[in-house]
Every structure is written in C-alpha cells, then in structure tokens.
Amino acid sequence: MQKENRLTRREDFNKVYRYGKSAANHQFVVYVLNRHSVQSGSGFRLGISVSKKVGNAVVRNRLRRRIKEIVRLNRDKLVPKKDFILIARKPAADMEYAEMEKSILHVLKRAELLVKKGQPGG
C-alpha cells in the first residue's frame, strides 16, 4: 500500500472514529469520514485496526497484510477523498482469502465506499 493511502497518525484515527459514520457485518466494521482538506491527496486513506482479542501477533499481522492487499487490488473501485478505518472482528481470523475479500467488499458497499457504475472518480 502506498504511503499516501495510509492513515497513520493517532489524531487522524480519532477524528474518523469521532466524526465518521460506521457500517458493519459479522467480520468487519468500517468507519468513514469525508476529507475536505486541500493539501491532502485526491485518493482515499486507509487505517486498519485488529484487536488483541482476535489472536496473537502472527494472526493479527496476517489479517492486516491480507486486508491491505484486498484494498490495494480493489482501489480503483473505491470512492476518492475519504478516510476510512477497517476493524477486523474475531471471525475474520478464520476466513479464507476469497471469502475475506467478499466480506470486505460487502462492508465497503454498505458504507457507500464503492464507486457506483456511471459515477466519475476512482
């Protein structure tokens, strides 16, 4: 994942949590916030959160890597100028790659983060 597509600072996370809207399914929760600042890039920014309740460090890091790869491969489908945080829930640890991708795309669709057909941007 490219640096300009990462949400890294604590205050950015807190802003998305505080002012953003959320959507969820059984495996993932997503918080979304519109980004209005001019200096930031035109693309989206992603933050990933995986609790210690999900598993040990190996499991959590594997989940993070898979989520990043799924978002990277589907970045052309994502609405620009949004900050969003994907939170993995416990059932996500037991998922295969294909079903994880389907679940992430489902929760992103519920959060209205996917570009609709005929809509510019992306």
PDB file of C-alpha atoms in Angstrom:
ATOM      1  CA  MET A   1       0.000   0.000   0.000  1.00  0.00           C
ATOM      2  CA  GLN A   2       1.389   3.384  -0.958  1.00  0.00           C
ATOM      3  CA  LYS A   3       2.238   5.898   1.736  1.00  0.00           C
ATOM      4  CA  GLU A   4      -0.327   8.492   0.631  1.00  0.00           C
ATOM      5  CA  ASN A   5      -3.053   5.846   1.052  1.00  0.00           C
ATOM      6  CA  ARG A   6      -2.230   5.145   4.700  1.00  0.00           C
ATOM      7  CA  LEU A   7      -3.922   6.577   7.739  1.00  0.00           C
ATOM      8  CA  THR A   8      -1.197   6.566  10.393  1.00  0.00           C
ATOM      9  CA  ARG A   9      -1.494   9.388  12.918  1.00  0.00           C
ATOM     10  CA  ARG A  10      -3.448   8.879  16.126  1.00  0.00           C
ATOM     11  CA  GLU A  11      -5.309  12.179  15.697  1.00  0.00           C
ATOM     12  CA  ASP A  12      -6.458  11.114  12.222  1.00  0.00           C
ATOM     13  CA  PHE A  13      -7.792   7.840  13.654  1.00  0.00           C
ATOM     14  CA  ASN A  14      -9.546   9.713  16.470  1.00  0.00           C
ATOM     15  CA  LYS A  15     -11.126  12.157  14.016  1.00  0.00           C
ATOM     16  CA  VAL A  16     -12.518   9.318  11.899  1.00  0.00           C
ATOM     17  CA  TYR A  17     -13.822   7.495  14.993  1.00  0.00           C
ATOM     18  CA  ARG A  18     -15.409  10.643  16.434  1.00  0.00           C
ATOM     19  CA  TYR A  19     -16.964  12.254  13.348  1.00  0.00           C
ATOM     20  CA  GLY A  20     -17.239   9.372  10.890  1.00  0.00           C
ATOM     21  CA  LYS A  21     -20.145   7.098  10.044  1.00  0.00           C
ATOM     22  CA  SER A  22     -19.893   3.359  10.586  1.00  0.00           C
ATOM     23  CA  ALA A  23     -21.120   0.255   8.835  1.00  0.00           C
ATOM     24  CA  ALA A  24     -20.572  -3.364   9.795  1.00  0.00           C
ATOM     25  CA  ASN A  25     -21.073  -7.014   9.016  1.00  0.00           C
ATOM     26  CA  HIS A  26     -20.122 -10.045  11.130  1.00  0.00           C
ATOM     27  CA  GLN A  27     -16.411  -9.932  10.300  1.00  0.00           C
ATOM     28  CA  PHE A  28     -15.583  -6.234   9.795  1.00  0.00           C
ATOM     29  CA  VAL A  29     -16.543  -2.734  10.910  1.00  0.00           C
ATOM     30  CA  VAL A  30     -15.716   0.313   8.803  1.00  0.00           C
ATOM     31  CA  TYR A  31     -15.687   3.956   9.895  1.00  0.00           C
ATOM     32  CA  VAL A  32     -15.781   6.545   7.080  1.00  0.00           C
ATOM     33  CA  LEU A  33     -15.110  10.280   7.064  1.00  0.00           C
ATOM     34  CA  ASN A  34     -15.104  12.717   4.130  1.00  0.00           C
ATOM     35  CA  ARG A  35     -11.793  14.526   3.723  1.00  0.00           C
ATOM     36  CA  HIS A  36     -12.164  18.205   2.843  1.00  0.00           C
ATOM     37  CA  SER A  37      -8.596  19.441   3.271  1.00  0.00           C
ATOM     38  CA  VAL A  38      -6.996  20.790   0.092  1.00  0.00           C
ATOM     39  CA  GLN A  39      -3.384  19.778   0.783  1.00  0.00           C
ATOM     40  CA  SER A  40      -4.100  16.058   1.099  1.00  0.00           C
ATOM     41  CA  GLY A  41      -4.142  13.856  -1.978  1.00  0.00           C
ATOM     42  CA  SER A  42      -7.161  13.028  -4.063  1.00  0.00           C
ATOM     43  CA  GLY A  43      -7.225   9.326  -3.145  1.00  0.00           C
ATOM     44  CA  PHE A  44      -8.571   7.528  -0.108  1.00  0.00           C
ATOM     45  CA  ARG A  45      -6.661   6.825   3.101  1.00  0.00           C
ATOM     46  CA  LEU A  46      -6.993   3.509   4.937  1.00  0.00           C
ATOM     47  CA  GLY A  47      -6.364   2.633   8.568  1.00  0.00           C
ATOM     48  CA  ILE A  48      -6.536  -0.932   9.873  1.00  0.00           C
ATOM     49  CA  SER A  49      -7.253  -1.998  13.428  1.00  0.00           C
ATOM     50  CA  VAL A  50      -7.048  -5.563  14.729  1.00  0.00           C
ATOM     51  CA  SER A  51      -7.639  -6.114  18.450  1.00  0.00           C
ATOM     52  CA  LYS A  52      -5.559  -8.458  20.596  1.00  0.00           C
ATOM     53  CA  LYS A  53      -8.791 -10.382  21.175  1.00  0.00           C
ATOM     54  CA  VAL A  54      -8.608 -11.598  17.563  1.00  0.00           C
ATOM     55  CA  GLY A  55      -5.419 -13.617  18.066  1.00  0.00           C
ATOM     56  CA  ASN A  56      -1.705 -13.465  18.650  1.00  0.00           C
ATOM     57  CA  ALA A  57       0.665 -11.170  16.738  1.00  0.00           C
ATOM     58  CA  VAL A  58       1.120 -13.630  13.874  1.00  0.00           C
ATOM     59  CA  VAL A  59      -2.643 -13.872  13.285  1.00  0.00           C
ATOM     60  CA  ARG A  60      -3.174 -10.105  13.586  1.00  0.00           C
ATOM     61  CA  ASN A  61      -0.342  -9.261  11.179  1.00  0.00           C
ATOM     62  CA  ARG A  62      -1.552 -11.836   8.647  1.00  0.00           C
ATOM     63  CA  LEU A  63      -5.010 -10.229   8.794  1.00  0.00           C
ATOM     64  CA  ARG A  64      -3.527  -6.761   8.280  1.00  0.00           C
ATOM     65  CA  ARG A  65      -1.490  -7.905   5.294  1.00  0.00           C
ATOM     66  CA  ARG A  66      -4.494  -9.598   3.693  1.00  0.00           C
ATOM     67  CA  ILE A  67      -6.737  -6.559   4.243  1.00  0.00           C
ATOM     68  CA  LYS A  68      -4.118  -4.239   2.728  1.00  0.00           C
ATOM     69  CA  GLU A  69      -3.739  -6.497  -0.306  1.00  0.00           C
ATOM     70  CA  ILE A  70      -7.507  -6.770  -0.852  1.00  0.00           C
ATOM     71  CA  VAL A  71      -7.889  -2.979  -0.657  1.00  0.00           C
ATOM     72  CA  ARG A  72      -4.859  -2.445  -2.921  1.00  0.00           C
ATOM     73  CA  LEU A  73      -6.256  -4.758  -5.603  1.00  0.00           C
ATOM     74  CA  ASN A  74      -9.682  -3.081  -5.421  1.00  0.00           C
ATOM     75  CA  ARG A  75      -8.515   0.534  -5.043  1.00  0.00           C
ATOM     76  CA  ASP A  76      -9.973   1.546  -8.414  1.00  0.00           C
ATOM     77  CA  LYS A  77     -13.441   0.657  -7.059  1.00  0.00           C
ATOM     78  CA  LEU A  78     -13.102   2.931  -4.003  1.00  0.00           C
ATOM     79  CA  VAL A  79     -14.522   6.441  -3.733  1.00  0.00           C
ATOM     80  CA  PRO A  80     -11.763   9.088  -3.532  1.00  0.00           C
ATOM     81  CA  LYS A  81     -11.309  11.775  -0.838  1.00  0.00           C
ATOM     82  CA  LYS A  82     -12.376   9.544   2.045  1.00  0.00           C
ATOM     83  CA  ASP A  83     -10.610   8.406   5.194  1.00  0.00           C
ATOM     84  CA  PHE A  84     -11.702   5.027   6.451  1.00  0.00           C
ATOM     85  CA  ILE A  85     -10.738   2.550   9.134  1.00  0.00           C
ATOM     86  CA  LEU A  86     -11.340  -1.178   8.749  1.00  0.00           C
ATOM     87  CA  ILE A  87     -11.668  -3.026  12.056  1.00  0.00           C
ATOM     88  CA  ALA A  88     -11.362  -6.803  11.959  1.00  0.00           C
ATOM     89  CA  ARG A  89     -13.572  -8.814  14.282  1.00  0.00           C
ATOM     90  CA  LYS A  90     -12.751 -12.261  15.658  1.00  0.00           C
ATOM     91  CA  PRO A  91     -14.493 -14.341  12.914  1.00  0.00           C
ATOM     92  CA  ALA A  92     -12.238 -12.712  10.283  1.00  0.00           C
ATOM     93  CA  ALA A  93      -9.237 -14.649  11.612  1.00  0.00           C
ATOM     94  CA  ASP A  94     -10.679 -17.970  10.386  1.00  0.00           C
ATOM     95  CA  MET A  95     -11.601 -16.812   6.875  1.00  0.00           C
ATOM     96  CA  GLU A  96     -10.026 -17.838   3.598  1.00  0.00           C
ATOM     97  CA  TYR A  97      -8.767 -15.072   1.293  1.00  0.00           C
ATOM     98  CA  ALA A  98     -11.695 -15.221  -1.173  1.00  0.00           C
ATOM     99  CA  GLU A  99     -14.393 -15.047   1.482  1.00  0.00           C
ATOM    100  CA  MET A 100     -12.487 -12.275   3.283  1.00  0.00           C
ATOM    101  CA  GLU A 101     -12.401 -10.264   0.054  1.00  0.00           C
ATOM    102  CA  LYS A 102     -16.130 -10.782  -0.426  1.00  0.00           C
ATOM    103  CA  SER A 103     -16.831  -9.713   3.160  1.00  0.00           C
ATOM    104  CA  ILE A 104     -14.649  -6.579   2.921  1.00  0.00           C
ATOM    105  CA  LEU A 105     -16.293  -5.535  -0.355  1.00  0.00           C
ATOM    106  CA  HIS A 106     -19.691  -6.121   1.262  1.00  0.00           C
ATOM    107  CA  VAL A 107     -18.940  -3.869   4.236  1.00  0.00           C
ATOM    108  CA  LEU A 108     -17.412  -1.206   1.954  1.00  0.00           C
ATOM    109  CA  LYS A 109     -20.580  -1.292  -0.157  1.00  0.00           C
ATOM    110  CA  ARG A 110     -22.712  -0.870   2.980  1.00  0.00           C
ATOM    111  CA  ALA A 111     -20.589   2.163   3.894  1.00  0.00           C
ATOM    112  CA  GLU A 112     -21.083   3.561   0.364  1.00  0.00           C
ATOM    113  CA  LEU A 113     -17.341   3.495  -0.333  1.00  0.00           C
ATOM    114  CA  LEU A 114     -17.562   1.684  -3.657  1.00  0.00           C
ATOM    115  CA  VAL A 115     -17.865   3.708  -6.862  1.00  0.00           C
ATOM    116  CA  LYS A 116     -21.243   3.188  -8.500  1.00  0.00           C
ATOM    117  CA  LYS A 117     -21.374   2.371 -12.206  1.00  0.00           C
ATOM    118  CA  GLY A 118     -21.523   5.524 -14.314  1.00  0.00           C
ATOM    119  CA  GLN A 119     -20.173   7.638 -11.459  1.00  0.00           C
ATOM    120  CA  PRO A 120     -16.920   9.505 -12.120  1.00  0.00           C
ATOM    121  CA  GLY A 121     -13.920   9.079  -9.841  1.00  0.00           C
ATOM    122  CA  GLY A 122     -11.662   6.278  -8.835  1.00  0.00           C
TER     123      GLY A 122
END
